[in-house]
Short mmCIF file of C-alpha atoms in Angstrom, two decimals:
data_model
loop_
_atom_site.label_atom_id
_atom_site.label_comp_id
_atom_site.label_asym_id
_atom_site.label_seq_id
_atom_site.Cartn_x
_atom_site.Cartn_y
_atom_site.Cartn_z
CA UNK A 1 107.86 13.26 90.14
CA UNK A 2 104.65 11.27 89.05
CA UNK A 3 103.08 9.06 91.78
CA UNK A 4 101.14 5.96 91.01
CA UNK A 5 99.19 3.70 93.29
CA UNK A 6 98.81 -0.07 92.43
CA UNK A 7 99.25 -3.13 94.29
CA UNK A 8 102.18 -5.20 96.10
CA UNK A 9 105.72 -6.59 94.81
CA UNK A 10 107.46 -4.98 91.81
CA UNK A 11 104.08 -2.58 91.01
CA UNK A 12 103.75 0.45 91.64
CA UNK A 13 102.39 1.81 95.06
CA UNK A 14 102.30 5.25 96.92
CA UNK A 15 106.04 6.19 98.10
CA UNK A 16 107.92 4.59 96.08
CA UNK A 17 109.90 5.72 92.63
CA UNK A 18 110.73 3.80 89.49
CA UNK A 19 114.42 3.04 91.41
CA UNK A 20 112.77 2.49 94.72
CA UNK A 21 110.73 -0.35 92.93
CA UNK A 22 113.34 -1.84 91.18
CA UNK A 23 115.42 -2.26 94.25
CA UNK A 24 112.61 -3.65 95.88
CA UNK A 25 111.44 -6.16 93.46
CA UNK A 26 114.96 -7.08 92.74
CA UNK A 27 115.85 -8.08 95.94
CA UNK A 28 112.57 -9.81 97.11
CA UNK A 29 113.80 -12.32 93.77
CA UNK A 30 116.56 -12.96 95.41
CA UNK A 31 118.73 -10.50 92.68
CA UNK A 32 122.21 -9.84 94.34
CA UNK A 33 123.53 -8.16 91.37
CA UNK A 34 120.51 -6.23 90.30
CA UNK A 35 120.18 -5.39 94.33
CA UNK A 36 123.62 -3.75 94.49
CA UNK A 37 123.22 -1.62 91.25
CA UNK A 38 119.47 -0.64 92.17
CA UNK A 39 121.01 0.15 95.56
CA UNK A 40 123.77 2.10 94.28
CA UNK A 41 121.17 4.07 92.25
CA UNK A 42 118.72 4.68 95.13
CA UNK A 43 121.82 6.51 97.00
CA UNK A 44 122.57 8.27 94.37
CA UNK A 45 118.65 9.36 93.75
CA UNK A 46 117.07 8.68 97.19
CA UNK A 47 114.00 8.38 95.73
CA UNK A 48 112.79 5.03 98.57
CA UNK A 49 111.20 6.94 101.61
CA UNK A 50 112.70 5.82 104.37
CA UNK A 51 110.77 3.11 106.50
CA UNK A 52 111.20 1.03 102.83
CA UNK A 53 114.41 2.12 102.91
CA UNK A 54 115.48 0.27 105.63
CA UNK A 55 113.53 -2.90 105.01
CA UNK A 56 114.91 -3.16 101.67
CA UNK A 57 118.87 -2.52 103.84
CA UNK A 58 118.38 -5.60 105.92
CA UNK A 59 117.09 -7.99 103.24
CA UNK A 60 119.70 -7.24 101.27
CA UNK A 61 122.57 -7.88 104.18
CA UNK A 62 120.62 -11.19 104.74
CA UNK A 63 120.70 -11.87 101.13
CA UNK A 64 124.26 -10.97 101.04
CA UNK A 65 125.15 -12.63 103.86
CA UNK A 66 122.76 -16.46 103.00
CA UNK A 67 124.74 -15.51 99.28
CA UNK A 68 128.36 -15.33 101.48
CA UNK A 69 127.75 -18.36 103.34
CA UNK A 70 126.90 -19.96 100.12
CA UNK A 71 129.95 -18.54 98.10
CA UNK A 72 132.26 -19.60 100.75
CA UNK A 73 131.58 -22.98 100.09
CA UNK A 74 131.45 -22.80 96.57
CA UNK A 75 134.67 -21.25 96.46
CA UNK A 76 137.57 -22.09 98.99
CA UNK A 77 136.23 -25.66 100.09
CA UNK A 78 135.27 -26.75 96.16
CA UNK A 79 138.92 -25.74 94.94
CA UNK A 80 140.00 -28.25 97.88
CA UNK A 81 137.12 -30.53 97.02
CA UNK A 82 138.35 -30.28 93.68
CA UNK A 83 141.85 -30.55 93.81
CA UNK A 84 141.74 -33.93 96.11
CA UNK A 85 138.95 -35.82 94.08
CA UNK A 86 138.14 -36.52 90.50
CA UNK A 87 135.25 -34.84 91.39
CA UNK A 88 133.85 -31.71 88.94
CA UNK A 89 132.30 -28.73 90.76
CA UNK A 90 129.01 -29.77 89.62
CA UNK A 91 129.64 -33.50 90.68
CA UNK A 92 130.44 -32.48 94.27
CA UNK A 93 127.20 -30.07 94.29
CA UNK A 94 125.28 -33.09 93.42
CA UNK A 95 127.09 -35.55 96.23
CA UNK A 96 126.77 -32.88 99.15
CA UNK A 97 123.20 -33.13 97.77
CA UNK A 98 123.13 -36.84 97.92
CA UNK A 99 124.92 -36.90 101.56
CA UNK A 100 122.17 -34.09 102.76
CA UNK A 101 119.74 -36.42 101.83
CA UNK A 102 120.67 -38.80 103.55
CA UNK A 103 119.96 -37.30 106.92
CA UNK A 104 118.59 -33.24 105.88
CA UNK A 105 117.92 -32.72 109.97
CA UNK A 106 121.66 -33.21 110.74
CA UNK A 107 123.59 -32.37 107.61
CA UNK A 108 123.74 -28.32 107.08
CA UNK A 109 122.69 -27.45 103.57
CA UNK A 110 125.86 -24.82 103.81
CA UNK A 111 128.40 -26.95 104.94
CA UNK A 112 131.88 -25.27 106.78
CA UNK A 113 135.06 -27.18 106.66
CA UNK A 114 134.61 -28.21 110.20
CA UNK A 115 131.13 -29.47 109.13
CA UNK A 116 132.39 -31.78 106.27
CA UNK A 117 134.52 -33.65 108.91
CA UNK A 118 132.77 -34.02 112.14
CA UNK A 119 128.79 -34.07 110.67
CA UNK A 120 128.51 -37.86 110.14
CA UNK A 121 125.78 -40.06 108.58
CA UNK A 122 125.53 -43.50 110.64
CA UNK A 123 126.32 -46.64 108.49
CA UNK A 124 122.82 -48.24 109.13
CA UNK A 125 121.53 -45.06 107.07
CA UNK A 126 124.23 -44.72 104.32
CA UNK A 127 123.94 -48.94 103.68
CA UNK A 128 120.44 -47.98 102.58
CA UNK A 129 121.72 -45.81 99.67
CA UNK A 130 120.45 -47.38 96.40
CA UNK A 131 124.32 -47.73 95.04
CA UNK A 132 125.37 -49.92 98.12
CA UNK A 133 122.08 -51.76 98.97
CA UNK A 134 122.39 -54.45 97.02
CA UNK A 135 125.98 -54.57 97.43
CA UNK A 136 127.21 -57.52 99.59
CA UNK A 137 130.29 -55.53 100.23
CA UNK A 138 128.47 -52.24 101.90
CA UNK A 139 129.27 -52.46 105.52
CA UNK A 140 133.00 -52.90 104.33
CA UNK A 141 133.31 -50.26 101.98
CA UNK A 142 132.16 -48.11 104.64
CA UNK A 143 134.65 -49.33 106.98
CA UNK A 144 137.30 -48.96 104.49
CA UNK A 145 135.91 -44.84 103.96
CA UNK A 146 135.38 -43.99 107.43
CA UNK A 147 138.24 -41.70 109.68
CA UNK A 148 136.55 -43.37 112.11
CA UNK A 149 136.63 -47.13 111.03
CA UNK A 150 133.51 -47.93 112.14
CA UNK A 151 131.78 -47.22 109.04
CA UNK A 152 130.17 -43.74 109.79
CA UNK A 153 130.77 -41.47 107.30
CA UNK A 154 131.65 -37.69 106.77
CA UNK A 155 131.17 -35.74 103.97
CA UNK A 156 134.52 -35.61 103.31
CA UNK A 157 134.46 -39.16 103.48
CA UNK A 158 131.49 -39.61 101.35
CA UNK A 159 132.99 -37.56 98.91
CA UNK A 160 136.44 -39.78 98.52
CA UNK A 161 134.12 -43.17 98.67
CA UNK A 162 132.08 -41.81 96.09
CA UNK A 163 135.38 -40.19 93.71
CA UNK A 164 137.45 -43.52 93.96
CA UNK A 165 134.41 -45.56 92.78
CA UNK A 166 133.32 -43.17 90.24
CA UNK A 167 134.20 -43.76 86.47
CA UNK A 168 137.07 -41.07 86.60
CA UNK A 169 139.14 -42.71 89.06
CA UNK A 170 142.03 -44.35 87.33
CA UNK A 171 142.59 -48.50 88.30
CA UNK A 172 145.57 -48.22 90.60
CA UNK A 173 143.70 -46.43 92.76
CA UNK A 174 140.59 -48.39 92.53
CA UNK A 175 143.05 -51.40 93.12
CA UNK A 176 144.29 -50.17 96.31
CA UNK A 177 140.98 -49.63 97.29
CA UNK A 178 139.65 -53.42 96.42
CA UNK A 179 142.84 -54.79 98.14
CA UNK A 180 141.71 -52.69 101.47
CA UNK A 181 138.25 -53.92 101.22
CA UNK A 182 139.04 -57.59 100.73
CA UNK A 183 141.82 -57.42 103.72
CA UNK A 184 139.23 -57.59 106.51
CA UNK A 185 141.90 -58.07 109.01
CA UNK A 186 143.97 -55.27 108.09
CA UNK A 187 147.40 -57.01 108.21
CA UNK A 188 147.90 -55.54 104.39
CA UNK A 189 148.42 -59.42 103.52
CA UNK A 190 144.98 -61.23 101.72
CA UNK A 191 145.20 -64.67 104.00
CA UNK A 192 142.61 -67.41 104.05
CA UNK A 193 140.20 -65.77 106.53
CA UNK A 194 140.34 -62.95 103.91
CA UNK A 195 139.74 -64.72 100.93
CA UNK A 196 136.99 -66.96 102.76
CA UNK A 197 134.92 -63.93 103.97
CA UNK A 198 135.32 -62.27 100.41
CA UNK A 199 133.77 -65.41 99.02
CA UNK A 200 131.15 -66.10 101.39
CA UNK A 201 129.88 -62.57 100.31
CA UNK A 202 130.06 -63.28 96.69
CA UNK A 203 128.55 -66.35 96.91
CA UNK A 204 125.53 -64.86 99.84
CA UNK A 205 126.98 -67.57 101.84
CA UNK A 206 125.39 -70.66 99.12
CA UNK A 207 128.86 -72.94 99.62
CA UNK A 208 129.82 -75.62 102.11
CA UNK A 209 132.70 -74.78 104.72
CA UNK A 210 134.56 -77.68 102.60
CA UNK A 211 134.13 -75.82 99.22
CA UNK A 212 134.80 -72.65 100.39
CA UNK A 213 138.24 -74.08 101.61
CA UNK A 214 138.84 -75.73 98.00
CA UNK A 215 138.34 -72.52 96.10
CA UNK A 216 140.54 -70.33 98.69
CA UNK A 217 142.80 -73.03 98.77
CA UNK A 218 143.12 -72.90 95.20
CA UNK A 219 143.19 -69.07 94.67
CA UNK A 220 146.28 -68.56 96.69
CA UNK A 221 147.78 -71.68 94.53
CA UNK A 222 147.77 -69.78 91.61
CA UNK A 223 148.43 -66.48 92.86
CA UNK A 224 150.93 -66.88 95.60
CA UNK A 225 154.01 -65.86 93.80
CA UNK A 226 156.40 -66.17 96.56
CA UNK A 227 154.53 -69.04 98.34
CA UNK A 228 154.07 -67.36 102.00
CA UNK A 229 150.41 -68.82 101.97
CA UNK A 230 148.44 -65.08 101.43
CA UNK A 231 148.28 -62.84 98.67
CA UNK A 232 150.81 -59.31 99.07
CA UNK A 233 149.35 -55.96 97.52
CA UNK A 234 151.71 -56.97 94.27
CA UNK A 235 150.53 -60.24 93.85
CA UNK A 236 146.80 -59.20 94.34
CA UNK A 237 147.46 -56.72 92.21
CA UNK A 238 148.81 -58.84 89.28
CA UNK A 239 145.66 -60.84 89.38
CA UNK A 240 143.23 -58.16 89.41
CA UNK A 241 144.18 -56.32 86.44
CA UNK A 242 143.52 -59.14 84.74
CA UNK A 243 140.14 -59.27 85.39
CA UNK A 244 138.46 -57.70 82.20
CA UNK A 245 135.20 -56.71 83.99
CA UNK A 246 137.16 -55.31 87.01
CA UNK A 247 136.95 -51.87 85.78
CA UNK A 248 133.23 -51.95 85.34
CA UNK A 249 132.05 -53.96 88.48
CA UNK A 250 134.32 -51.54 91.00
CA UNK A 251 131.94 -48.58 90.07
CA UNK A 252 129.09 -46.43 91.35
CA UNK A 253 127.44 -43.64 89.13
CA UNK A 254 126.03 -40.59 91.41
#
């Protein structure tokens, strides 16, 4: 066999045969599948002497084992991801990458399913998030999202606040959603004290106590069906579907 000298990575050095090389270079790229077939070729020709052999052995199990970790995720917690959002694969790559962002010292960048619950982002940092800054409804959509209601938020539920506003999610859902947001007391009923904190966000608090009554009063007026004084689920429901631009306002694009 014909020995060459040359310099570092993927050239050809003192030691080391065609296969040896290959393996090498193909694993310092971060290659799995070229690292597995050069390495089944190198025990079949043991042409790598044997100090490189065993550097090139314990990059590749950390390779294989950083590509595991990685695969894990991609696999068994994306078909769940999948199958309880209206989420893509790609999509949910691209909000675990939004949510890491967020805060990259405490979120993992390979997340287990114990991660995806108990790693949260504070609400002070997610209200920040260019789709929910200038919303007037952030703190309470975070509320709404959080397991635990006080508007800090795991991934998993970053990932359902971020599927039921996203264009895929049909408009019962994203009706059941609004209702819970607008019901600040959580009585599932939308009563004045509802309907007067839903409009002092709208209108960034600009009307008098005495028109803010007018307008509520009027609201339930026209929507209270069975004329208890608050709006059910069914009658809110009625309404909102209505609403032409409802579709288009309840809505953030990742």
């Amino acid at each position: 066999m014909q020995i060459t000298t040359g310099g570092p990575l993927g050239s050809s050095r003192p030691g080391v045969g065609p296969v040896g090389r290959q393996l090498r270079t193909a694993v310092w790229r971060g290659g799995l599948p070229d690292a597995l077939r050069a390495l089944t070729q190198w025990r079949m020709g043991r042409e790598a002497p044997g100090q490189l052999r065993r550097r090139l052995w314990e990059r590749l199990v950390l390779l294989f084992t950083r590509r595991w970790r990685l695969f894990r995720m991609t696999s068994c917690y994306f078909i769940y991801w999948q199958d309880c959002t209206f989420f893509t694969r790609k999509e949910i790559l691209r909000v675990h990458k939004k949510f890491r962002g967020l805060q990259p010292d405490v979120v993992p960048r390979t997340m287990t399913r114990e991660d995806a619950v108990n790693v949260r982002v504070p609400r002070e940092i997610l209200e920040k998030l260019p789709e929910l800054r200038e919303n007037p409804f952030k703190t309470r959509i975070c509320e709404v999202f959080s397991s635990d209601d006080k508007g800090n938020l795991s991934f998993e539920d970053f990932l359902d606040m971020l599927s039921i506003l996203s264009e895929h999610a049909p408009r019962d859902i994203k009706v059941y959603y609004a209702f819970k947001i607008y019901d600040f007391d959580n009585d599932q009923f939308l009563g004045p004290s509802d309907l007067q904190q839903t409009l002092q966000l709208l209108t960034r608090s600009q009307l008098l106590p005495e028109e803010m009554s007018q307008v509520c009063e009027k609201v339930v007026d026209e929507c209270d069906v069975d004329a208890d004084g608050k709006l059910s689920y069914m009658e809110f429901e009625h309404v909102i579907t209505r609403a032409p631009d409802f579709l288009s306002t309840f809505h953030i694009r990742i």
